Amino acid sequence: MSTFAPQRVMLRDGSEVVLRCFRPGADMAAWCEMIRACNRETLWRRFELRSADAVLSRPGDFCRCEPGSDFILVAERGGKILGEARLCLFPDGETAEFCVLVADPWQGLGLGSLLTDTALEAARRLGLKRLVVEVVPENVRIVRLLERRGFAFRRDPDGRIFRGEKTMG
Ligand SMILES: CC(C)(COP(=O)(O)OP(=O)(O)OC[C@H]1O[C@@H](n2cnc3c(N)ncnc32)[C@H](O)[C@@H]1OP(=O)(O)O)[C@@H](O)C(=O)NCCC(=O)NCCS
């Protein structure tokens, strides 16, 4: 979607990670390893699937990185991918769906917030006008995190999904 200069950031435990763009092909093995480091609940909240095998049987769906359509930001340390945030561009060219995932061993260290803030900044630089997100209603943590960043949420009529939306300022 665009070039993004790698950034070194510090987590709450004092360790450093690099935020950089996902490299299709080269990062695939590390991405799969990240998925295997996620528990069932984490996978459900991100993919609405409950096993790593189910996610990894559809890598084309979740590791798609087509030039001009997806911006995938990963957090890397020592060759491991600890988490990712992505913007999947809609055909209107102005809207993207936002998603974020931090594998369980690295949750609670500020990485989800850092990935989110960096992806929002990238969305601004890309000139996107609107971000949307879909989350399962029990995912209070991400709803709070995104509400603090200007997303407004409403529950689908059937109650199965919370839809969030942010107009970029
Ligand atoms: C949501 C998610 C990305 C947050 O990542 P993270 O690295 O743990 O986030 P942070 O450490 O930056 O913390 C974000 C907030 O969650 C809170 N939090 C972190 N770990 C928590 C825990 N175990 N229990 C409750 N709250 C927690 C933090 O206190 C923080 O709130 P604050 O900003 O008020 O302090 C991560 O939990 C995750 O990947 N969840 C599964 C996938 C998902 O839900 N994706 C969103 C749908 S697209």
CSV table of C-alpha atoms and ligand atoms in Angstrom, one decimal:
chain,number,residue,atom,x,y,z
A,1,MET,CA,0.0,0.0,0.0
A,2,SER,CA,2.9,2.3,0.7
A,3,THR,CA,6.4,2.3,2.1
A,4,PHE,CA,6.8,2.5,5.8
A,5,ALA,CA,10.1,3.1,7.5
A,6,PRO,CA,10.8,0.6,10.2
A,7,GLN,CA,10.4,2.0,13.7
A,8,ARG,CA,12.1,0.7,16.9
A,9,VAL,CA,9.7,1.0,19.9
A,10,MET,CA,10.0,0.0,23.6
A,11,LEU,CA,7.5,-2.2,25.4
A,12,ARG,CA,6.4,-1.8,29.0
A,13,ASP,CA,8.9,-4.4,30.1
A,14,GLY,CA,11.8,-2.4,28.7
A,15,SER,CA,12.4,-4.7,25.7
A,16,GLU,CA,12.5,-3.4,22.2
A,17,VAL,CA,10.6,-4.5,19.0
A,18,VAL,CA,10.7,-3.3,15.5
A,19,LEU,CA,7.5,-2.2,13.7
A,20,ARG,CA,7.8,-2.8,10.0
A,21,CYS,CA,5.8,-3.9,7.0
A,22,PHE,CA,5.0,-7.6,6.6
A,23,ARG,CA,7.2,-9.2,3.9
A,24,PRO,CA,5.1,-11.7,1.8
A,25,GLY,CA,6.9,-15.0,1.5
A,26,ALA,CA,9.8,-14.2,3.8
A,27,ASP,CA,7.6,-13.6,6.9
A,28,MET,CA,5.2,-16.4,6.3
A,29,ALA,CA,6.9,-19.0,8.6
A,30,ALA,CA,7.2,-16.4,11.5
A,31,TRP,CA,3.6,-15.4,10.9
A,32,CYS,CA,2.4,-19.0,11.3
A,33,GLU,CA,4.5,-19.3,14.4
A,34,MET,CA,2.8,-16.2,15.8
A,35,ILE,CA,-0.6,-17.8,15.2
A,36,ARG,CA,0.5,-21.0,17.0
A,37,ALA,CA,1.5,-18.8,20.0
A,38,CYS,CA,-2.2,-17.6,20.3
A,39,ASN,CA,-4.7,-19.3,22.5
A,40,ARG,CA,-8.2,-20.2,21.4
A,41,GLU,CA,-9.8,-17.1,22.8
A,42,THR,CA,-7.3,-14.8,21.1
A,43,LEU,CA,-7.9,-16.5,17.8
A,44,TRP,CA,-11.6,-16.3,18.2
A,45,ARG,CA,-11.4,-12.6,18.9
A,46,ARG,CA,-9.4,-11.9,15.8
A,47,PHE,CA,-10.5,-14.5,13.3
A,48,GLU,CA,-13.7,-16.0,14.7
A,49,LEU,CA,-12.0,-19.3,14.5
A,50,ARG,CA,-10.9,-21.3,17.5
A,51,SER,CA,-7.8,-23.2,16.4
A,52,ALA,CA,-4.5,-22.3,14.9
A,53,ASP,CA,-5.0,-25.1,12.4
A,54,ALA,CA,-8.2,-23.6,11.2
A,55,VAL,CA,-6.5,-20.2,10.7
A,56,LEU,CA,-3.5,-21.7,9.1
A,57,SER,CA,-5.5,-23.8,6.7
A,58,ARG,CA,-6.6,-20.5,5.1
A,59,PRO,CA,-3.4,-18.5,5.0
A,60,GLY,CA,-4.4,-16.9,1.7
A,61,ASP,CA,-7.4,-15.3,3.5
A,62,PHE,CA,-5.4,-14.0,6.5
A,63,CYS,CA,-2.0,-13.4,5.0
A,64,ARG,CA,-3.1,-11.7,1.9
A,65,CYS,CA,-0.9,-8.8,1.0
A,66,GLU,CA,-1.8,-7.5,-2.4
A,67,PRO,CA,0.0,-4.4,-3.5
A,68,GLY,CA,-2.5,-1.5,-3.3
A,69,SER,CA,-5.0,-3.4,-1.1
A,70,ASP,CA,-3.5,-4.2,2.3
A,71,PHE,CA,-1.1,-2.5,4.7
A,72,ILE,CA,0.2,-5.1,7.2
A,73,LEU,CA,2.4,-3.9,10.0
A,74,VAL,CA,4.2,-6.5,12.1
A,75,ALA,CA,6.1,-6.2,15.4
A,76,GLU,CA,9.3,-8.2,15.1
A,77,ARG,CA,12.0,-9.2,17.6
A,78,GLY,CA,14.9,-11.5,16.8
A,79,GLY,CA,13.1,-13.0,13.8
A,80,LYS,CA,9.9,-13.7,15.7
A,81,ILE,CA,6.6,-11.9,14.9
A,82,LEU,CA,4.9,-10.9,18.1
A,83,GLY,CA,1.8,-9.2,16.7
A,84,GLU,CA,0.4,-7.4,13.7
A,85,ALA,CA,-2.0,-4.6,12.7
A,86,ARG,CA,-3.5,-4.3,9.3
A,87,LEU,CA,-5.6,-2.0,7.1
A,88,CYS,CA,-7.5,-3.8,4.3
A,89,LEU,CA,-8.5,-1.2,1.8
A,90,PHE,CA,-12.1,-1.2,0.4
A,91,PRO,CA,-12.7,-0.7,-3.3
A,92,ASP,CA,-13.8,2.9,-2.7
A,93,GLY,CA,-10.2,3.7,-1.9
A,94,GLU,CA,-11.2,5.8,1.1
A,95,THR,CA,-12.2,3.2,3.7
A,96,ALA,CA,-10.2,0.4,5.3
A,97,GLU,CA,-11.0,-2.4,7.8
A,98,PHE,CA,-8.7,-2.3,10.8
A,99,CYS,CA,-7.6,-5.4,12.7
A,100,VAL,CA,-5.0,-6.0,15.4
A,101,LEU,CA,-3.5,-9.1,17.0
A,102,VAL,CA,-0.9,-9.6,19.7
A,103,ALA,CA,0.1,-13.2,20.4
A,104,ASP,CA,-0.5,-14.2,24.0
A,105,PRO,CA,3.0,-14.3,25.4
A,106,TRP,CA,3.4,-10.6,24.6
A,107,GLN,CA,-0.1,-9.2,25.5
A,108,GLY,CA,-0.3,-6.6,28.2
A,109,LEU,CA,3.0,-4.9,27.4
A,110,GLY,CA,1.6,-2.0,25.4
A,111,LEU,CA,2.2,-3.7,22.0
A,112,GLY,CA,-1.5,-3.7,20.9
A,113,SER,CA,-1.7,0.1,21.7
A,114,LEU,CA,1.6,0.8,19.8
A,115,LEU,CA,0.5,-1.3,16.7
A,116,THR,CA,-2.9,0.5,16.7
A,117,ASP,CA,-1.5,4.0,17.0
A,118,THR,CA,1.1,3.3,14.3
A,119,ALA,CA,-1.6,1.8,12.0
A,120,LEU,CA,-3.8,4.8,12.6
A,121,GLU,CA,-0.9,7.1,11.7
A,122,ALA,CA,-0.3,5.1,8.5
A,123,ALA,CA,-4.0,5.4,7.7
A,124,ARG,CA,-3.8,9.2,8.0
A,125,ARG,CA,-0.7,9.4,5.8
A,126,LEU,CA,-2.5,7.2,3.2
A,127,GLY,CA,-5.3,9.7,3.1
A,128,LEU,CA,-8.0,7.3,4.3
A,129,LYS,CA,-11.2,8.9,5.3
A,130,ARG,CA,-12.8,6.1,7.3
A,131,LEU,CA,-11.8,3.0,9.3
A,132,VAL,CA,-14.2,0.3,10.2
A,133,VAL,CA,-13.7,-2.7,12.6
A,134,GLU,CA,-15.8,-5.7,13.5
A,135,VAL,CA,-15.4,-7.3,16.9
A,136,VAL,CA,-17.2,-9.9,19.0
A,137,PRO,CA,-19.2,-8.2,21.7
A,138,GLU,CA,-17.3,-9.9,24.6
A,139,ASN,CA,-14.1,-8.2,23.3
A,140,VAL,CA,-14.3,-5.3,25.8
A,141,ARG,CA,-10.5,-4.7,25.7
A,142,ILE,CA,-10.4,-3.8,22.1
A,143,VAL,CA,-13.6,-1.8,22.2
A,144,ARG,CA,-12.2,0.4,25.0
A,145,LEU,CA,-8.8,0.7,23.3
A,146,LEU,CA,-10.5,1.9,20.1
A,147,GLU,CA,-13.1,4.1,21.7
A,148,ARG,CA,-10.3,6.0,23.3
A,149,ARG,CA,-9.0,6.5,19.8
A,150,GLY,CA,-12.2,7.9,18.4
A,151,PHE,CA,-14.0,4.8,17.2
A,152,ALA,CA,-17.8,4.7,17.8
A,153,PHE,CA,-19.4,1.3,18.2
A,154,ARG,CA,-22.9,-0.1,17.6
A,155,ARG,CA,-24.2,-3.6,18.0
A,156,ASP,CA,-25.5,-5.4,15.0
A,157,PRO,CA,-29.3,-6.0,15.1
A,158,ASP,CA,-28.7,-9.7,15.7
A,159,GLY,CA,-26.3,-8.8,18.6
A,160,ARG,CA,-23.5,-11.1,17.2
A,161,ILE,CA,-21.1,-8.4,16.2
A,162,PHE,CA,-20.0,-4.9,17.3
A,163,ARG,CA,-19.3,-2.6,14.4
A,164,GLY,CA,-16.9,0.3,15.0
A,165,GLU,CA,-16.2,3.2,12.8
A,166,LYS,CA,-13.8,6.1,12.9
A,167,THR,CA,-13.8,9.2,10.7
A,168,MET,CA,-10.2,10.2,10.2
A,169,GLY,CA,-9.5,13.8,11.2
B,1,LIG,C1,-6.6,-6.5,21.9
B,1,LIG,C2,-5.1,-6.7,21.9
B,1,LIG,C3,-4.6,-6.4,20.5
B,1,LIG,C4,-4.5,-5.8,22.9
B,1,LIG,O1,-3.1,-6.1,22.8
B,1,LIG,P1,-2.1,-5.8,24.1
B,1,LIG,O2,-0.7,-5.8,23.6
B,1,LIG,O3,-2.5,-6.8,25.2
B,1,LIG,O4,-2.6,-4.3,24.5
B,1,LIG,P2,-1.9,-3.3,25.4
B,1,LIG,O5,-0.9,-4.0,26.3
B,1,LIG,O6,-1.5,-2.1,24.6
B,1,LIG,O7,-3.2,-3.0,26.4
B,1,LIG,C5,-4.3,-2.4,25.8
B,1,LIG,C6,-5.3,-2.2,26.9
B,1,LIG,O8,-5.8,-3.5,27.3
B,1,LIG,C7,-5.6,-3.7,28.7
B,1,LIG,N1,-5.2,-5.0,29.0
B,1,LIG,C8,-4.0,-5.6,28.5
B,1,LIG,N2,-4.0,-6.9,29.0
B,1,LIG,C9,-5.1,-7.1,29.7
B,1,LIG,C10,-5.7,-8.2,30.4
B,1,LIG,N3,-5.0,-9.4,30.5
B,1,LIG,N4,-6.9,-8.1,30.9
B,1,LIG,C11,-7.6,-6.9,30.9
B,1,LIG,N5,-7.1,-5.8,30.2
B,1,LIG,C12,-5.9,-5.9,29.7
B,1,LIG,C13,-4.5,-2.7,29.1
B,1,LIG,O9,-4.6,-2.3,30.4
B,1,LIG,C14,-4.7,-1.6,28.1
B,1,LIG,O10,-5.6,-0.6,28.6
B,1,LIG,P3,-5.0,0.8,29.1
B,1,LIG,O11,-4.6,1.4,27.8
B,1,LIG,O12,-6.2,1.4,29.7
B,1,LIG,O13,-3.9,0.5,30.0
B,1,LIG,C15,-4.8,-8.2,22.3
B,1,LIG,O14,-5.4,-8.5,23.5
B,1,LIG,C16,-5.3,-9.2,21.3
B,1,LIG,O15,-4.6,-9.5,20.3
B,1,LIG,N6,-6.5,-9.7,21.4
B,1,LIG,C17,-7.0,-10.8,20.5
B,1,LIG,C18,-7.3,-10.3,19.1
B,1,LIG,C19,-8.3,-9.1,19.1
B,1,LIG,O16,-9.1,-9.0,20.0
B,1,LIG,N7,-8.2,-8.3,18.1
B,1,LIG,C20,-9.1,-7.2,18.0
B,1,LIG,C21,-10.1,-7.5,16.9
B,1,LIG,S1,-9.6,-6.9,15.4
